[in-house]
Coordinates of C-alpha atoms in Angstrom, one line a residue:
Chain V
X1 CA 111.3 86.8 109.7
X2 CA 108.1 85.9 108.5
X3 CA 109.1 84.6 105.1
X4 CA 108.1 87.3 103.2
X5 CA 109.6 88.6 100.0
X6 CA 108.4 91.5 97.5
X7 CA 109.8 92.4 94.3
X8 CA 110.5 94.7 92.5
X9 CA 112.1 96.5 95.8
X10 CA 112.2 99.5 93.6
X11 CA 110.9 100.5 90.7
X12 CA 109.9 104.0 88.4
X13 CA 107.5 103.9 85.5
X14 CA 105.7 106.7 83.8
X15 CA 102.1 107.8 84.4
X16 CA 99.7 105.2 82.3
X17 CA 101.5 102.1 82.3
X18 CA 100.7 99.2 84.3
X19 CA 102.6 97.9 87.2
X20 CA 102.3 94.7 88.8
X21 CA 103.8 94.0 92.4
X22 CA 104.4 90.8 93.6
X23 CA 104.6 89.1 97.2
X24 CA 105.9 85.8 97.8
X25 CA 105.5 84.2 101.0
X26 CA 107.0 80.1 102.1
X27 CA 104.9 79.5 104.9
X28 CA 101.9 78.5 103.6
X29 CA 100.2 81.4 105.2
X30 CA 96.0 81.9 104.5
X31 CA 95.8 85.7 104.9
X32 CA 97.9 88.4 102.6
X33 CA 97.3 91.8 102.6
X34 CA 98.6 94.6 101.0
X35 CA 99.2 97.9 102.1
X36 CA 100.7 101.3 101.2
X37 CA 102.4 104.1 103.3
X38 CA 102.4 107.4 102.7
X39 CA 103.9 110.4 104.7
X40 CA 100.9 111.8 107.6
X41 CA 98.7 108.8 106.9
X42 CA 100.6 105.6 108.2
X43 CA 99.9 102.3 106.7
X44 CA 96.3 101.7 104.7
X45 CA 94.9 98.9 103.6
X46 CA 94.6 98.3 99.4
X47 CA 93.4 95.0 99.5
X48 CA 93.6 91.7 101.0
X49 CA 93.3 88.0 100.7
X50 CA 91.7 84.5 102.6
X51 CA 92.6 82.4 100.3
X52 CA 93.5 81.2 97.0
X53 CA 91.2 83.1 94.6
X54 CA 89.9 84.8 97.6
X55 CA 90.4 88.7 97.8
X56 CA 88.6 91.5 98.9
X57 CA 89.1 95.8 99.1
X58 CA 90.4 97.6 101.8
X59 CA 90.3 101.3 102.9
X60 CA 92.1 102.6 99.3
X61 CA 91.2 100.2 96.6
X62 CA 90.7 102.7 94.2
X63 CA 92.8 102.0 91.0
X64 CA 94.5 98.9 92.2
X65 CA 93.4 95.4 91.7
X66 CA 95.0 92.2 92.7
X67 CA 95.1 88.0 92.6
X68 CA 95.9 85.3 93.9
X69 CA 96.5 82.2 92.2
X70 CA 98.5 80.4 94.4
X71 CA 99.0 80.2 98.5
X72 CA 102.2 81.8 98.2
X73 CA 102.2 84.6 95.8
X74 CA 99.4 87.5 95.9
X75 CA 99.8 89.9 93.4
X76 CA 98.8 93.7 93.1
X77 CA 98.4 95.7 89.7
X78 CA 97.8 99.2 88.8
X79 CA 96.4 98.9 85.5
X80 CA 97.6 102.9 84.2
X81 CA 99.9 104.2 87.0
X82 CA 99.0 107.7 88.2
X83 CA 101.2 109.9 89.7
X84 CA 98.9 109.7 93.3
X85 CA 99.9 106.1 93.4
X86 CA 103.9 107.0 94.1
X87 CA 103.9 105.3 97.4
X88 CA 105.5 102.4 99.3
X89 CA 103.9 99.0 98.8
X90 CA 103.7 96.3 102.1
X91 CA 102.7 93.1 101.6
X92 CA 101.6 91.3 105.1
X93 CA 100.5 88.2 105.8
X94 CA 98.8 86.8 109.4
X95 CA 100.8 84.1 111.1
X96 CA 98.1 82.8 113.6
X97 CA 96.1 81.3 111.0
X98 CA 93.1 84.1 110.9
X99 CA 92.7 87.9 111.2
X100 CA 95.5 88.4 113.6
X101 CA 98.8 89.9 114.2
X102 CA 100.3 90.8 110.9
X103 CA 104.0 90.7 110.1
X104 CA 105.4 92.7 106.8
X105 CA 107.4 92.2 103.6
X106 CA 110.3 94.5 103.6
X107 CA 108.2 96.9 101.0
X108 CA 108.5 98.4 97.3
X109 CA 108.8 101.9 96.8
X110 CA 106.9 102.6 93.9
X111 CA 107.8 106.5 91.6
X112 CA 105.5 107.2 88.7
X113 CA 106.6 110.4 87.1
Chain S
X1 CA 87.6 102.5 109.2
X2 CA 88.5 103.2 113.2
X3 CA 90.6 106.0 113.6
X4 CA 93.8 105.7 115.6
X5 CA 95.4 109.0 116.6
X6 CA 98.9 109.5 117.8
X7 CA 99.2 112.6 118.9
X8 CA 102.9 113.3 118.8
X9 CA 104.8 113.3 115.5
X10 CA 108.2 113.6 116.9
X11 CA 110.0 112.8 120.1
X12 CA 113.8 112.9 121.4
X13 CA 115.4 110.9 124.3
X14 CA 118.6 110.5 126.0
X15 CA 120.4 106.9 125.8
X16 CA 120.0 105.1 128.3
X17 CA 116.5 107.2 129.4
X18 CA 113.0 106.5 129.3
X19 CA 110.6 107.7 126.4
X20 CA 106.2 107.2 126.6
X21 CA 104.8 107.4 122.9
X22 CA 100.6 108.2 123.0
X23 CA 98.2 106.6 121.4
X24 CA 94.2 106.9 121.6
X25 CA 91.9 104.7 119.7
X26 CA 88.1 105.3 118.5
X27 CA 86.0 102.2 118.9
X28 CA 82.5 100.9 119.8
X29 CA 83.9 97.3 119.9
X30 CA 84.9 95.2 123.4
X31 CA 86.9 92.6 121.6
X32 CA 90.2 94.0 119.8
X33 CA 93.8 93.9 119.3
X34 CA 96.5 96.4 119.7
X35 CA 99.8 96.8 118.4
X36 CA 103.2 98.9 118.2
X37 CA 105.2 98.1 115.1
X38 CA 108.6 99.9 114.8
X39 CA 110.1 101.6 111.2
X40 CA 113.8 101.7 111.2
X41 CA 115.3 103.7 108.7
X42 CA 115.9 100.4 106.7
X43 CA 112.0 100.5 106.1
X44 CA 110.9 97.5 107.5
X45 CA 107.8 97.3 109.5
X46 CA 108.7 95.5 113.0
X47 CA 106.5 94.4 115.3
X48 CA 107.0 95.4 118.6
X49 CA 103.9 94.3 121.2
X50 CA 100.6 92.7 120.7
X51 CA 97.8 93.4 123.2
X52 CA 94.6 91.9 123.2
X53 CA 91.0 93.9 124.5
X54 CA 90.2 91.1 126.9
X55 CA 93.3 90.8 128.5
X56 CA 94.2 93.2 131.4
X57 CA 97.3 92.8 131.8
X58 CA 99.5 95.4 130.4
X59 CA 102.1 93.4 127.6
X60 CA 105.5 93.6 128.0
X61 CA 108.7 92.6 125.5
X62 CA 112.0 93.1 127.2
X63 CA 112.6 96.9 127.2
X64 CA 108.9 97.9 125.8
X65 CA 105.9 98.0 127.9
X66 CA 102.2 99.0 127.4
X67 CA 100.2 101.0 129.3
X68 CA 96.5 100.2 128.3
X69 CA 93.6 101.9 129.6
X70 CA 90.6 99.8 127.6
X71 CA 87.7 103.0 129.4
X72 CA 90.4 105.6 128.4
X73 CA 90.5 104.1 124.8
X74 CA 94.5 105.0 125.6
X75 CA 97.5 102.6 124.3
X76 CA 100.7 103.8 125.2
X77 CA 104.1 102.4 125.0
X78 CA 106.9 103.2 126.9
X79 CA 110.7 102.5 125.9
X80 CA 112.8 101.8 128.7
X81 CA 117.0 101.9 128.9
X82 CA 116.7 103.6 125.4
X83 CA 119.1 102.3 122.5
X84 CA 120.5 104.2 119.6
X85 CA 118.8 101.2 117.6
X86 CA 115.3 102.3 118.9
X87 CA 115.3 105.1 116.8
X88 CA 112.7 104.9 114.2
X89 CA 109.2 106.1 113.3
X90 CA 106.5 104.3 115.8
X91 CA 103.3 103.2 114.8
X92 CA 100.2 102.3 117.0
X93 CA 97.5 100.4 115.3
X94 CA 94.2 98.7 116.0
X95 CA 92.9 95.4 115.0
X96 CA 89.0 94.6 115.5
X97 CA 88.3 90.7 116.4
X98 CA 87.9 88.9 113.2
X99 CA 88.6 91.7 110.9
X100 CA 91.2 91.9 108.5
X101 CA 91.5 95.5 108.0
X102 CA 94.8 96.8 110.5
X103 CA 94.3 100.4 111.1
X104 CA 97.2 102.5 111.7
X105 CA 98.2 106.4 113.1
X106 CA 100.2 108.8 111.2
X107 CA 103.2 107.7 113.5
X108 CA 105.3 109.1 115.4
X109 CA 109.1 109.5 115.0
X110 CA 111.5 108.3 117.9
X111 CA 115.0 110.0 118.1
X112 CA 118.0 108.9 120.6
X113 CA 120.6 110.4 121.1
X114 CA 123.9 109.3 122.1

């Protein structure tokens, strides 16, 4: 257990609204990463984070955007939800300090009808 | 983004038997890490071995060992004295040294049965 939470664990909005995720983690932990799973494609990478203030775009950044205010909570909005982004949300974080093994939240599935 | 291919979606094994899950990797890198996480029906993403590039030795965690074969690009994990509780969707993915970005395969789905 890595310390990790996420909420919402579930939610369902409607195309066009926006959406905010949030991850909390207690550990005090540099790197946070989020992530989304679809069937076929495994786990890719929206965005991520080395440090307060400090983010950056992964593989499918498209339509997502994302802050970090504090250590422990890194946040990830949709600004107008679309239908393509129906998915499960992971947050992550890396427990060694740097770009390392990577242990996950328990996940939000995320429906936009 | 490197591409990580496992190359079996769905596999079925006896308790108490032996089950190999592929995994082949695409990289130009020498330093790396590799990894098997496990996906339980309760969704949570568990990790099950870490293997770093440099080290040769293959990585072993009680009933789950690695086979890796750095020339090969080839990362297979092999579940010994299967469980009911090891069934779950595998997933094989690669880490390049000090990158953040974890690539993953499409996964590959483990079945026992009693």
């Amino acid at each position: 257990d890595a310390g990790i939470t996420q909420s919402p664990r579930h939610k369902v909005t409607e195309t066009g609204t926006p959406v905010t995720l949030r991850c909390h983690q207690t550990e005090n932990h540099r790197y946070m990463y989020w992530y989304r799973q679809d069937p076929g494609h495994g786990l890719r990478l929206i965005h991520y984070s080395y440090g307060v203030k400090d983010t950056d775009k992964g593989e499918v950044s498209d339509g997502y955007s994302v802050s970090r205010s504090k250590t422990e909570d890194f946040l990830l909005t949709l600004e107008s939800a679309t239908s393509s982004q129906t998915s499960v949300y992971f947050c992550a974080i890396s427990a060694r300090g740097g770009p390392d093994t990577q242990y996950f939240g328990p996940g939000t599935r995320l429906t936009v009808l | 983004a490197q591409t990580v291919t496992q190359s079996q979606p769905e596999m079925s094994v006896q308790e108490a038997e032996t089950v190999t899950l592929s995994c082949t990797y695409d990289t130009s890198e020498n330093n790396y890490y590799l990894f098997w996480y496990k996906q339980p029906p309760s969704r949570q993403m568990i990790l099950v071995i870490r293997q770093e590039a440099y080290k040769q030795q293959n990585a072993t965690e009680n009933r789950f060992s690695v086979n890796f074969q750095k020339a090969a690009k080839s990362f297979s994990l092999k579940i010994s004295d299967s469980q009911l509780g090891d069934t779950a969707m595998y997933f094989c993915a690669f880490l390049r040294s000090n990158d953040y970005k974890l690539s993953f395969g499409a996964g590959t789905t483990v079945t026992v049965r009693a």
